[in-house]
Amino acid sequence: MKAPLRIYAILSKEFTQLKRDRMTFGMIVMIPLIQLMLFGYAINTNVRHIPVGVVDQSETALSRVLLQTISATQVIRFTEHYNNVQQAEKAIARAEVRAVLVIPKDVSQRLVRHQTVGLGSPPSSDEETSRPIAQWVVDGSDTMIAAAIKSLRSMPLSELQNRPANRQTPTFEVTLLYNPEQRSAVNIVPGLVAIILTMTMIMFTSAAIVREREQGNLEMLITTPVRSIELMLGKIIPYLFIGALQVTIILGLGNVIFNVPIIGGLWQLIAATLLFIFASLTLGLVISTIATNQLQSMQMTIFVLLPSILLSGFVFPYEGMPEVAQYIAETLPATHFVRLIRGVVLRDVEIIDMTFDVSWLALFTLAGLVIASLRFKKNLD
Amino acid sequence: MSQFVIKASNLNRNFGDLKAIQALDLEVEKGRIYGFLGPNGCGKTTAIRLLTGLLKPSSGEVQVLGFKLPQDAEKLRLHIGYMTQKFSLYDNLTVIENLQFVARIYGLSGRLQRKRIDELLDIYGLGQQKNQMAESMSGGQKQRLALAAATLHKPELLFLDEPTSAVDPENRREFWEQLFDLSDQGTSILVSTHYMDEAERCHKLAILEEGIKRADGSPEELMQQMDAHVVEIASSNLRQLKQELLTLSDVISAAQLGSRLRVLIKKSISDPLAFLSQQRIISSTNHLSQVRPSLEDVFVTCTGESKL
Ligand SMILES: Nc1ncnc2c1ncn2[C@@H]1O[C@H](COP(=O)(O)OP(=O)(O)OP(=O)(O)O)[C@@H](O)[C@H]1O
Ligand SMILES: [Mg+2]
């Protein structure tokens, strides 16, 4: 029974080296901490206070009330006045403002006839009466901002005339089961666990074997009786602990600072996370057996990291992606983990019920270990 | 097992078009110190890597300790120790941590491990440095640490690739004392070097050049069987004398040693002193004497490094 001792030899060596590497050790703690702060505060998909301009051609009291009503929605913030539309469009090009509201001269007449004001006149097909009361000119390059302003298209204007709102019965009733206040952080913090683990876990192990090769230790190592699989296991076990530490930091602080609830059971969370850490670590090992220097291993890590960020469902909903992108996403461990951890943390899902994602991560790990062990030849050819 | 720990026949290894090792035949006896002597790039490291199973031969047969390579390389690993040319332990571990690592890899734990490590620290005089980081140690200390690590599991056969390249002559002597101790305890050793004095200490040695074994045998045999006469000339204008002599086809080489010129003359000349005296450039005032060959003479004679 020498195998466990050999694995222990490798892993305790890794721990000692890691302990000496203050910078790396610091980054293990600082990466999740700082990224959590950045993403938690900065990423906000509920767009607010977009700076916009106005071209008021009517200059009436009514137009001023109209502006106040729109400001009150908090979606936009009027920062500039322009004299004409050409000036306004230039300002948009300069990115001084993201949109401009053009209020026509006849705004009062238009408003009176407008149906949202609810004067009781029946909906008209007449060109004259169905005209909108004003026009938004929007910088459409950012779809998120454009969508936010589009949402203003049919805002009720009843207050303008001090009349009670002409309440319409919605076609559908929507009940938000989770995250009822629709806070971005609730969705982002668990996803962030996936991204940070992808980054650190793959990065650490992708350098693991390449570094030994670069520093000449490999020649000594492969003349010893240590087996490939023992070397691989010894290399990944220390990082399990580091991954666990990072998850604790992100979810713990996410809970304290951003009030992200942790609804699911702790064991579920641990199991899901371990599965994903294993998958990422073995992916790193495979990279490490392919790369011939640390720069290459870094580049390959980024090659995996970018799609993991963009396609895993962390940034864009999986369902909205084209089919090809969905297939690519399915191959990435991060995609499966984003589903699992959002399920466990936000919706109290038992991971057993997410068989597909669980078995996919398990198989990925197994395949990774086998491939890495097979690829790692104990010779210098 | 036979009396040979290493048997190789017609061993070849190419790197692309480069023939790093060509038709190498090798027999290393048990319990002996066998040397590879040769200049940079002659294939010493490649030969050792072939014999340790780190590289696969392009063709040829190798048996080490009765194991056929490359098939049985994994089984061989428990029985050999290998000290690489470049320090290959961990720079950012201490002496003791490095030794502990190696001990665990070879399955040594607990009390046995501590005992063996203490023993090694004592043998190789590393007790003082035991908590020092490997990277901060001197060349000689590093090399002693590497030897300690390579011998930790008491291998039957030890490969040392230029073990003393970073070591001063005094430490080199001490290092060789330790090799003889190991040899005395029954360890067979294969060591590569480009130092003549070191090669002379080996029981047997092979002279390598451009991947080809030019000669082998014990240092004494090699010197006796050398294919040249050695004549030393004492003179005042040695530089000019050397240039003149090198133009003669029967002169293999001429090298200045202080105020003397050491001249190697082909064995086909039966009386080298008479041969030299006949030369126009040699005056009667020059003092000529035939001397015993050294290993360096052997090296120069059998490698292409003549006419220097
Ligand atoms: N991996 C390799 N790929 C290509 N060529 C190689 C490789 N390893 C060695 N060589 C070549 O094989 C030849 C022998 O190299 P080797 O390292 O065995 O020499 P050496 O005798 O150990 O030299 P030194 O005294 O400098 O250590 C050299 O010409 C070298 O360039
Ligand atoms: Mg070498």
XYZ file of C-alpha atoms and ligand atoms in Angstrom:
721
model
C 0.000 0.000 0.000
C 2.495 2.560 -1.146
C 0.100 4.408 -3.462
C -1.636 6.569 -0.797
C 1.761 7.545 0.577
C 2.936 8.622 -2.868
C -0.222 10.672 -3.404
C 0.335 12.203 0.013
C 3.940 12.997 -0.968
C 2.771 14.977 -3.992
C -0.069 16.782 -2.290
C 1.873 17.793 0.793
C 4.614 19.089 -1.487
C 2.022 21.134 -3.398
C 0.654 22.529 -0.143
C 4.098 23.538 1.090
C 4.931 25.237 -2.193
C 1.599 27.023 -2.231
C 2.075 28.178 1.341
C 5.416 29.738 0.340
C 3.915 31.501 -2.645
C 2.403 34.463 -0.812
C 1.190 36.184 -3.972
C -0.752 33.174 -5.204
C -2.117 32.562 -1.759
C -3.272 36.172 -1.571
C -4.954 35.935 -4.942
C -6.883 32.861 -3.840
C -8.640 35.041 -1.270
C -8.615 38.368 -3.086
C -10.003 37.186 -6.429
C -13.361 36.060 -5.062
C -13.533 38.984 -2.638
C -12.892 41.729 -5.150
C -14.795 40.158 -8.013
C -17.786 39.714 -5.758
C -17.749 43.411 -4.865
C -17.272 44.444 -8.468
C -19.915 42.234 -9.989
C -22.340 42.438 -7.110
C -22.479 46.223 -7.246
C -21.649 46.915 -10.840
C -23.640 44.386 -12.798
C -27.175 45.612 -12.788
C -29.461 44.451 -15.501
C -32.230 46.716 -14.195
C -31.108 49.785 -16.108
C -31.660 53.057 -14.254
C -30.915 56.741 -14.728
C -29.875 56.663 -18.362
C -28.653 60.153 -19.293
C -30.881 61.565 -22.032
C -31.480 64.923 -23.700
C -34.581 66.742 -24.775
C -35.597 68.851 -27.785
C -38.661 70.737 -26.666
C -40.289 72.326 -29.683
C -43.472 73.278 -27.895
C -42.062 75.025 -24.812
C -45.344 74.733 -22.959
C -46.215 74.025 -19.358
C -47.560 70.718 -20.536
C -44.231 69.650 -22.002
C -42.529 70.439 -18.713
C -45.032 68.310 -16.811
C -44.485 65.555 -19.340
C -40.739 65.630 -18.695
C -41.297 65.442 -14.953
C -43.603 62.474 -15.327
C -41.054 60.590 -17.390
C -38.259 61.452 -14.950
C -40.357 60.041 -12.174
C -40.032 56.559 -13.683
C -36.268 56.752 -12.851
C -35.455 54.924 -16.054
C -33.957 58.059 -17.516
C -32.511 61.306 -16.301
C -32.757 64.452 -18.425
C -29.342 66.038 -18.520
C -29.278 68.200 -21.650
C -31.492 70.488 -23.704
C -30.958 70.796 -27.424
C -32.412 73.349 -29.820
C -33.059 71.047 -32.735
C -32.986 67.413 -33.750
C -29.705 67.623 -35.698
C -27.910 68.942 -32.621
C -29.428 66.160 -30.564
C -28.334 63.446 -32.962
C -24.787 64.757 -32.861
C -24.895 64.596 -29.091
C -25.953 60.971 -29.310
C -23.074 60.246 -31.666
C -20.693 61.861 -29.190
C -22.228 59.613 -26.503
C -23.086 62.712 -24.490
C -26.550 61.253 -24.022
C -27.914 57.826 -24.926
C -31.298 59.065 -26.213
C -33.222 62.234 -26.928
C -36.904 62.964 -26.445
C -38.323 65.151 -29.209
C -41.489 66.945 -28.124
C -43.362 68.343 -31.151
C -44.962 71.781 -31.326
C -48.483 70.363 -31.278
C -47.954 68.187 -28.231
C -51.067 69.519 -26.502
C -53.362 68.624 -29.360
C -51.796 65.216 -29.731
C -52.135 64.548 -26.040
C -55.785 65.435 -25.897
C -56.614 63.006 -28.658
C -54.332 60.296 -27.307
C -56.032 57.207 -26.040
C -53.771 56.560 -23.043
C -55.041 59.754 -21.533
C -58.391 58.145 -21.617
C -60.817 60.800 -22.738
C -63.183 58.090 -23.676
C -62.864 58.494 -27.389
C -62.806 55.108 -29.057
C -59.513 53.829 -30.481
C -59.221 55.409 -33.851
C -57.611 54.248 -37.005
C -57.499 57.839 -38.093
C -53.953 59.004 -38.836
C -54.678 62.232 -37.018
C -55.756 60.746 -33.699
C -53.416 57.750 -33.431
C -50.215 59.707 -33.518
C -47.829 59.299 -30.566
C -47.405 62.438 -28.548
C -43.608 62.618 -28.755
C -40.646 60.766 -30.226
C -37.617 59.051 -28.679
C -34.422 59.032 -30.696
C -32.304 56.279 -29.154
C -28.713 55.070 -29.488
C -29.604 51.480 -30.347
C -26.076 50.085 -30.174
C -26.561 49.005 -26.596
C -29.556 46.707 -26.690
C -30.046 46.830 -22.955
C -30.419 50.613 -22.943
C -32.599 50.555 -26.014
C -34.859 48.000 -24.358
C -35.147 50.116 -21.232
C -36.283 53.137 -23.235
C -38.614 51.038 -25.356
C -40.287 50.011 -22.125
C -41.368 53.646 -21.815
C -43.279 53.465 -25.094
C -46.650 52.895 -23.588
C -46.294 54.463 -20.172
C -49.617 55.780 -18.816
C -49.956 59.550 -18.959
C -53.180 59.948 -17.013
C -51.563 62.013 -14.245
C -50.920 64.688 -16.784
C -54.588 65.581 -16.781
C -55.205 64.755 -13.148
C -57.494 61.934 -14.054
C -57.625 58.513 -12.501
C -55.716 55.952 -14.508
C -57.672 54.103 -17.051
C -56.717 50.744 -15.635
C -56.461 48.033 -18.138
C -56.789 44.432 -17.135
C -53.525 42.635 -17.982
C -53.774 39.660 -20.263
C -51.567 37.570 -18.002
C -50.901 37.546 -14.355
C -47.230 36.984 -13.498
C -46.155 35.477 -10.190
C -42.435 35.657 -9.466
C -41.549 32.592 -7.432
C -37.922 33.375 -6.687
C -36.219 36.720 -6.455
C -39.533 38.613 -6.333
C -37.832 42.005 -6.104
C -35.933 41.132 -9.293
C -32.506 41.999 -7.901
C -29.592 41.213 -10.224
C -27.278 40.179 -7.379
C -29.474 37.204 -6.566
C -28.817 35.805 -10.004
C -25.221 36.951 -10.309
C -23.653 35.840 -7.036
C -24.216 32.093 -7.479
C -23.150 32.386 -11.117
C -20.022 34.149 -9.976
C -19.038 31.025 -8.047
C -18.957 29.178 -11.364
C -16.841 31.789 -13.113
C -14.299 32.244 -10.347
C -13.909 28.524 -9.833
C -13.502 27.986 -13.566
C -10.797 30.597 -13.623
C -8.767 29.644 -10.548
C -9.194 25.886 -10.685
C -8.272 25.484 -14.348
C -5.473 28.015 -14.044
C -3.833 26.247 -11.083
C -3.805 22.771 -12.499
C -3.143 23.782 -16.086
C 0.209 25.064 -14.860
C 0.802 22.077 -12.585
C 2.651 19.668 -14.850
C 4.012 22.242 -17.258
C 5.747 23.962 -14.351
C 7.452 20.765 -13.249
C 8.602 20.278 -16.809
C 9.845 23.848 -17.192
C 11.765 23.799 -13.941
C 13.337 20.429 -14.703
C 11.685 18.578 -11.809
C 9.883 16.259 -14.174
C 13.054 14.405 -15.135
C 13.560 13.467 -11.504
C 9.892 12.736 -10.917
C 9.515 10.321 -13.791
C 12.495 8.221 -12.722
C 10.702 7.563 -9.431
C 8.035 4.872 -8.992
C 5.207 7.455 -8.798
C 2.348 6.551 -11.174
C 0.619 9.027 -13.491
C -2.740 8.730 -11.763
C -1.096 9.224 -8.360
C 0.634 12.322 -9.629
C -2.652 13.639 -11.049
C -4.587 13.020 -7.838
C -1.836 14.515 -5.707
C -1.897 17.582 -7.900
C -5.647 18.226 -7.698
C -6.522 17.396 -4.107
C -4.947 20.544 -2.576
C -7.023 22.693 -4.878
C -10.254 21.097 -3.697
C -9.705 22.915 -0.436
C -8.916 26.147 -2.173
C -12.049 25.863 -4.278
C -14.103 25.213 -1.172
C -12.570 28.279 0.488
C -13.470 30.450 -2.488
C -17.049 29.214 -2.607
C -17.414 29.963 1.088
C -16.145 33.493 0.568
C -18.445 34.228 -2.353
C -21.625 32.726 -0.979
C -20.961 33.903 2.575
C -20.308 37.504 1.623
C -23.026 37.346 -1.037
C -25.400 36.475 1.743
C -24.170 39.140 4.142
C -23.664 42.027 1.718
C -26.118 41.400 -1.090
C -28.733 39.462 0.851
C -28.512 36.569 -1.552
C -30.437 33.847 0.204
C -29.029 30.355 0.496
C -32.195 28.368 0.426
C -30.926 24.904 -0.463
C -29.258 22.444 1.872
C -25.579 22.699 2.698
C -24.829 19.134 1.629
C -26.454 19.725 -1.702
C -24.295 22.777 -2.150
C -21.117 20.962 -1.155
C -21.849 18.047 -3.453
C -22.577 20.273 -6.445
C -19.497 22.372 -5.828
C -17.168 19.395 -5.380
C -18.403 17.904 -8.626
C -17.661 21.099 -10.462
C -14.271 21.644 -8.818
C -13.227 18.130 -9.784
C -14.369 18.676 -13.354
C -12.477 21.970 -13.653
C -9.327 20.563 -12.054
C -9.170 17.623 -14.391
C -9.787 19.906 -17.355
C -6.785 21.897 -16.149
C -4.722 18.714 -15.912
C -5.577 17.777 -19.470
C -4.470 21.239 -20.585
C -1.291 20.757 -18.598
C -0.430 17.588 -20.449
C -0.960 19.323 -23.803
C 0.820 22.623 -23.170
C 4.595 22.703 -23.345
C 5.074 25.897 -21.368
C 3.217 28.000 -18.847
C 2.294 30.678 -21.369
C 0.566 28.101 -23.529
C -1.287 26.686 -20.578
C -2.447 30.197 -19.675
C -3.732 30.809 -23.179
C -5.627 27.535 -23.198
C -7.162 28.414 -19.842
C -8.472 31.661 -21.277
C -9.729 29.785 -24.307
C -11.981 27.826 -21.955
C -12.684 30.707 -19.596
C -14.266 33.113 -22.091
C -17.000 30.799 -23.346
C -17.552 29.713 -19.755
C -18.316 33.309 -18.838
C -20.395 34.149 -21.876
C -22.194 30.911 -22.688
C -22.713 29.260 -19.317
C -25.844 31.236 -18.575
C -23.919 33.525 -16.235
C -24.304 36.561 -18.498
C -26.985 35.626 -21.027
C -29.821 33.204 -20.425
C -29.058 29.813 -21.942
C -32.529 29.617 -23.479
C -31.947 32.753 -25.528
C -28.826 31.453 -27.256
C -28.842 30.023 -30.767
C -28.747 26.254 -30.985
C -25.054 25.998 -31.885
C -24.113 28.095 -28.894
C -26.267 25.885 -26.718
C -24.380 22.810 -27.896
C -21.075 24.489 -27.098
C -22.416 25.572 -23.741
C -23.442 22.008 -22.918
C -19.837 20.842 -23.213
C -18.616 23.366 -20.656
C -18.667 22.267 -17.022
C -19.557 25.839 -16.041
C -22.944 25.630 -17.775
C -23.977 22.609 -15.781
C -22.693 24.077 -12.575
C -24.472 27.412 -13.096
C -27.722 25.433 -13.369
C -26.931 23.323 -10.337
C -25.838 26.104 -8.037
C -28.685 28.437 -8.989
C -30.992 25.512 -8.425
C -29.571 24.689 -5.025
C -28.936 28.184 -3.715
C -32.023 29.953 -5.051
C -34.637 27.287 -5.549
C -33.772 24.571 -3.016
C -33.491 21.884 -5.651
C -32.117 18.496 -4.669
C -29.215 17.893 -7.018
C -30.387 14.310 -7.435
C -33.302 15.773 -9.355
C -30.905 17.375 -11.799
C -29.517 14.055 -12.964
C -28.349 15.268 -16.331
C -26.101 18.020 -14.995
C -24.797 15.889 -12.133
C -23.912 12.897 -14.269
C -22.427 15.102 -16.935
C -20.010 16.676 -14.438
C -19.130 13.284 -12.989
C -18.436 11.800 -16.405
C -16.430 14.836 -17.430
C -14.221 14.418 -14.360
C -13.682 10.748 -14.970
C -12.887 11.221 -18.631
C -10.555 14.108 -17.779
C -8.613 12.022 -15.253
C -8.260 9.152 -17.673
C -7.191 11.376 -20.554
C -4.687 13.275 -18.424
C -3.191 10.063 -17.015
C -2.936 8.506 -20.448
C -1.494 11.608 -22.025
C 1.082 12.002 -19.292
C 3.844 9.662 -20.392
C 6.537 8.816 -17.968
C 9.300 9.549 -20.445
C 10.843 12.513 -22.199
C 9.945 11.579 -25.775
C 21.404 -11.937 -12.502
C 24.583 -11.844 -14.500
C 27.636 -9.936 -13.397
C 26.573 -7.051 -15.629
C 24.164 -4.437 -14.353
C 23.962 -2.755 -17.745
C 24.110 -4.467 -21.094
C 23.439 -2.538 -24.257
C 24.087 -3.628 -27.775
C 23.947 -1.616 -30.957
C 22.021 1.133 -29.219
C 20.976 4.047 -31.447
C 19.026 7.179 -30.787
C 18.221 9.894 -33.304
C 16.679 13.305 -32.805
C 15.391 13.976 -36.288
C 18.451 13.897 -38.498
C 20.854 14.143 -35.601
C 22.379 10.847 -34.516
C 22.808 11.494 -30.800
C 23.877 7.930 -29.986
C 25.277 5.576 -32.595
C 25.833 1.839 -32.309
C 26.664 1.945 -28.616
C 27.730 -1.344 -27.047
C 28.080 -1.231 -23.330
C 28.737 -3.633 -20.477
C 28.883 -2.358 -16.932
C 29.964 -4.730 -14.204
C 28.199 -4.971 -10.890
C 29.696 -2.977 -8.023
C 31.908 -0.879 -10.257
C 32.136 2.804 -11.070
C 31.806 3.238 -14.805
C 32.551 6.593 -16.423
C 31.322 8.332 -19.551
C 33.981 10.792 -20.644
C 33.259 13.190 -23.445
C 32.937 16.811 -24.524
C 29.726 18.886 -24.488
C 27.027 17.499 -26.726
C 28.681 14.105 -27.237
C 25.592 12.295 -25.968
C 26.341 11.554 -22.306
C 22.971 12.736 -21.063
C 21.163 11.046 -23.934
C 22.926 7.752 -23.177
C 21.963 7.969 -19.503
C 18.356 8.787 -20.403
C 18.270 5.749 -22.647
C 19.626 3.563 -19.867
C 17.127 4.887 -17.317
C 14.160 4.420 -19.643
C 13.467 8.158 -19.967
C 14.038 8.030 -23.698
C 13.147 5.230 -26.047
C 15.964 3.976 -28.263
C 15.529 4.325 -32.020
C 16.959 0.818 -32.241
C 19.044 -1.556 -30.206
C 18.788 -3.666 -27.084
C 19.132 -2.503 -23.501
C 19.013 -4.525 -20.326
C 19.452 -2.798 -17.000
C 19.536 -4.914 -13.825
C 17.988 -7.677 -15.898
C 15.021 -5.511 -16.963
C 14.469 -5.071 -20.654
C 13.999 -1.445 -21.686
C 11.809 0.291 -22.589
C 9.118 -2.319 -21.733
C 10.106 -2.851 -18.103
C 11.116 0.739 -17.376
C 8.464 1.073 -14.666
C 9.738 -1.977 -12.731
C 13.304 -0.755 -12.996
C 12.479 2.551 -11.286
C 12.498 1.082 -7.770
C 16.049 -0.156 -8.201
C 17.844 2.811 -9.683
C 18.770 6.276 -8.530
C 19.300 9.122 -10.975
C 21.011 12.424 -10.293
C 20.204 14.719 -13.202
C 22.682 17.114 -14.745
C 20.478 20.076 -13.847
C 19.318 20.273 -10.222
C 15.892 18.702 -10.337
C 14.702 18.792 -6.745
C 12.409 21.613 -5.668
C 14.052 25.006 -5.249
C 11.289 26.300 -3.033
C 11.429 23.429 -0.565
C 13.946 23.076 2.245
C 16.550 20.318 2.362
C 14.483 18.282 4.769
C 11.258 18.813 2.827
C 12.912 17.674 -0.381
C 14.225 14.536 1.296
C 10.849 13.854 2.909
C 9.204 14.177 -0.474
C 11.558 11.672 -2.065
C 11.253 9.319 0.913
C 7.457 9.263 0.648
C 7.616 8.705 -3.092
C 9.697 5.606 -2.374
C 7.258 4.485 0.285
C 9.307 5.337 3.360
C 7.329 6.741 6.283
C 7.373 7.248 10.023
C 10.376 6.233 12.041
C 12.169 4.558 9.140
C 11.905 7.741 7.136
C 13.291 9.913 9.927
C 16.121 7.495 10.535
C 17.130 7.346 6.874
C 16.951 11.125 6.459
C 19.075 11.716 9.570
C 21.556 9.191 8.230
C 21.771 10.998 4.885
C 22.063 14.440 6.476
C 24.963 13.040 8.434
C 26.712 11.279 5.529
C 26.465 14.257 3.213
C 27.100 16.906 5.867
C 23.797 18.686 5.370
C 22.758 18.803 9.020
C 23.468 22.531 9.265
C 21.425 23.339 6.170
C 18.492 21.108 6.837
C 16.003 23.958 7.075
C 17.559 26.004 4.301
C 15.709 26.545 1.047
C 17.303 24.510 -1.747
C 17.549 27.517 -4.061
C 19.719 29.433 -1.608
C 22.329 26.686 -1.270
C 25.734 26.711 -2.908
C 26.488 24.562 -5.938
C 28.350 21.977 -3.870
C 25.623 21.766 -1.241
C 22.939 21.351 -3.882
C 24.877 18.569 -5.484
C 25.278 16.778 -2.153
C 21.563 17.140 -1.553
C 20.860 15.712 -4.998
C 23.133 12.743 -4.282
C 21.446 12.199 -0.924
C 18.048 12.184 -2.645
C 19.229 9.844 -5.392
C 20.600 7.336 -2.880
C 17.800 7.626 -0.315
C 16.135 4.364 -1.308
C 19.500 2.539 -1.469
C 19.390 1.819 -5.186
C 21.451 -0.995 -6.654
C 22.460 1.158 -9.566
C 23.135 4.870 -9.523
C 23.258 7.164 -12.540
C 25.096 10.447 -12.037
C 25.051 12.959 -14.873
C 27.962 15.376 -14.499
C 27.530 15.441 -10.738
C 30.511 17.667 -10.038
C 30.176 20.337 -12.701
C 29.510 23.063 -10.103
C 31.964 21.851 -7.508
C 35.464 22.980 -6.564
C 38.340 20.449 -6.681
C 38.409 19.867 -2.935
C 34.695 19.174 -2.741
C 35.028 17.038 -5.816
C 37.555 14.845 -3.997
C 35.220 14.523 -1.052
C 32.338 13.732 -3.371
C 34.336 10.929 -4.915
C 35.149 9.538 -1.495
C 31.424 9.203 -0.989
C 31.026 7.496 -4.342
C 33.689 4.973 -3.385
C 31.890 4.386 -0.093
C 28.699 3.639 -2.019
C 30.582 1.435 -4.433
C 32.121 -0.357 -1.488
C 28.642 -1.089 -0.153
C 27.838 -2.760 -3.458
C 26.201 0.018 -5.418
C 27.040 0.065 -9.101
C 27.573 3.576 -10.421
C 27.528 5.098 -13.868
C 28.886 8.623 -13.903
C 29.373 11.079 -16.750
C 32.026 13.757 -16.697
C 34.213 15.940 -18.806
C 36.975 16.142 -16.220
C 40.016 13.946 -16.859
C 40.956 13.612 -13.194
C 37.473 12.424 -12.438
C 37.446 9.938 -15.291
C 40.739 8.564 -14.013
C 39.095 7.552 -10.754
C 36.579 5.278 -12.481
C 37.112 1.531 -12.546
C 36.246 1.572 -16.206
C 35.301 4.246 -18.640
C 34.045 4.868 -22.132
C 35.181 7.791 -24.219
C 32.304 9.243 -26.216
C 32.458 11.607 -29.124
C 29.567 12.692 -31.305
C 27.460 9.822 -30.073
C 30.102 7.215 -30.847
C 32.092 5.253 -28.295
C 35.711 5.785 -29.318
C 37.338 3.595 -26.656
C 36.620 1.841 -23.400
C 38.464 0.018 -20.658
C 40.102 0.807 -17.353
C 42.141 4.030 -17.310
C 45.366 2.005 -17.097
C 44.443 -0.204 -20.029
C 43.475 2.798 -22.087
C 46.795 4.492 -21.355
C 48.810 1.390 -22.108
C 47.009 0.551 -25.296
C 47.082 4.108 -26.501
C 47.833 4.486 -30.174
C 50.526 7.137 -29.743
C 53.851 8.034 -28.156
C 54.091 10.987 -25.840
C 57.151 13.207 -26.016
C 57.760 16.331 -24.008
C 60.012 19.025 -25.444
C 61.502 21.790 -23.332
C 62.277 24.826 -25.424
C 62.065 28.616 -25.467
C 60.028 29.244 -28.614
C 57.219 26.806 -27.950
C 54.465 28.614 -29.885
C 56.408 28.522 -33.103
C 57.601 24.991 -32.485
C 54.047 23.866 -31.985
C 52.888 25.377 -35.289
C 55.731 23.683 -37.150
C 55.155 20.259 -35.595
C 51.436 20.310 -36.292
C 52.132 20.455 -40.020
C 53.681 16.979 -39.809
C 51.190 14.237 -40.608
C 52.602 11.855 -37.990
C 52.054 14.352 -35.177
C 48.601 13.899 -33.679
C 48.675 16.888 -31.418
C 50.922 19.297 -29.600
C 49.858 21.054 -26.442
C 51.797 23.490 -24.355
C 52.158 22.773 -20.650
C 53.977 25.706 -19.087
C 57.489 25.671 -20.524
C 57.118 22.275 -22.158
C 55.396 21.081 -25.275
C 53.556 17.761 -25.041
C 53.575 16.076 -28.431
C 51.578 12.997 -29.427
C 53.143 10.996 -32.219
C 51.547 8.113 -34.099
C 52.405 4.608 -32.949
C 53.553 3.782 -36.507
C 56.704 5.749 -35.814
C 58.873 3.283 -33.981
C 61.355 5.703 -32.471
C 59.611 9.000 -31.740
C 62.686 10.677 -30.231
C 64.757 10.012 -33.317
C 61.858 11.087 -35.500
C 61.629 14.437 -33.741
C 65.377 15.026 -33.668
C 65.444 14.770 -37.439
C 63.069 17.686 -37.750
C 64.637 20.937 -38.879
C 62.928 22.991 -36.203
C 64.261 20.920 -33.318
C 67.701 22.117 -32.309
C 70.147 20.101 -30.218
C 69.623 22.467 -27.287
C 66.002 21.357 -26.980
C 65.492 18.726 -24.361
C 63.349 15.774 -25.492
C 61.986 13.026 -23.290
C 59.452 10.260 -23.780
C 56.886 10.202 -20.961
C 54.056 8.032 -19.735
C 50.706 8.808 -21.370
C 47.947 10.439 -19.359
C 44.218 9.998 -19.778
C 44.083 13.322 -21.536
C 46.503 11.947 -24.129
C 44.211 8.971 -24.598
C 41.256 11.305 -24.987
C 43.034 13.463 -27.548
C 44.277 10.451 -29.473
C 40.985 8.712 -29.836
C 38.744 11.722 -30.389
C 38.898 14.073 -33.318
C 40.236 16.852 -31.147
C 43.722 16.543 -32.596
C 45.731 19.326 -34.239
C 44.619 21.858 -31.658
N 15.401 16.400 -26.921
C 16.315 16.621 -27.878
N 15.936 17.012 -29.100
C 16.850 17.237 -30.076
N 18.177 17.095 -29.899
C 18.618 16.697 -28.700
C 17.716 16.458 -27.620
N 18.430 16.082 -26.544
C 19.715 16.106 -26.918
N 19.847 16.474 -28.217
C 21.101 16.577 -28.992
O 21.821 15.373 -28.810
C 23.202 15.646 -28.673
C 23.695 15.030 -27.398
O 23.157 15.759 -26.318
P 23.432 15.387 -24.806
O 22.608 16.268 -23.966
O 23.275 13.943 -24.644
O 24.961 15.779 -24.654
P 25.886 15.737 -23.346
O 27.029 14.872 -23.644
O 25.087 15.415 -22.167
O 26.383 17.245 -23.286
P 26.752 18.150 -22.019
O 28.121 17.801 -21.600
O 26.686 19.543 -22.557
O 25.718 17.878 -21.009
C 23.368 17.153 -28.742
O 23.786 17.489 -30.035
C 21.989 17.680 -28.474
O 21.778 18.880 -29.165
Mg 24.609 16.332 -20.476
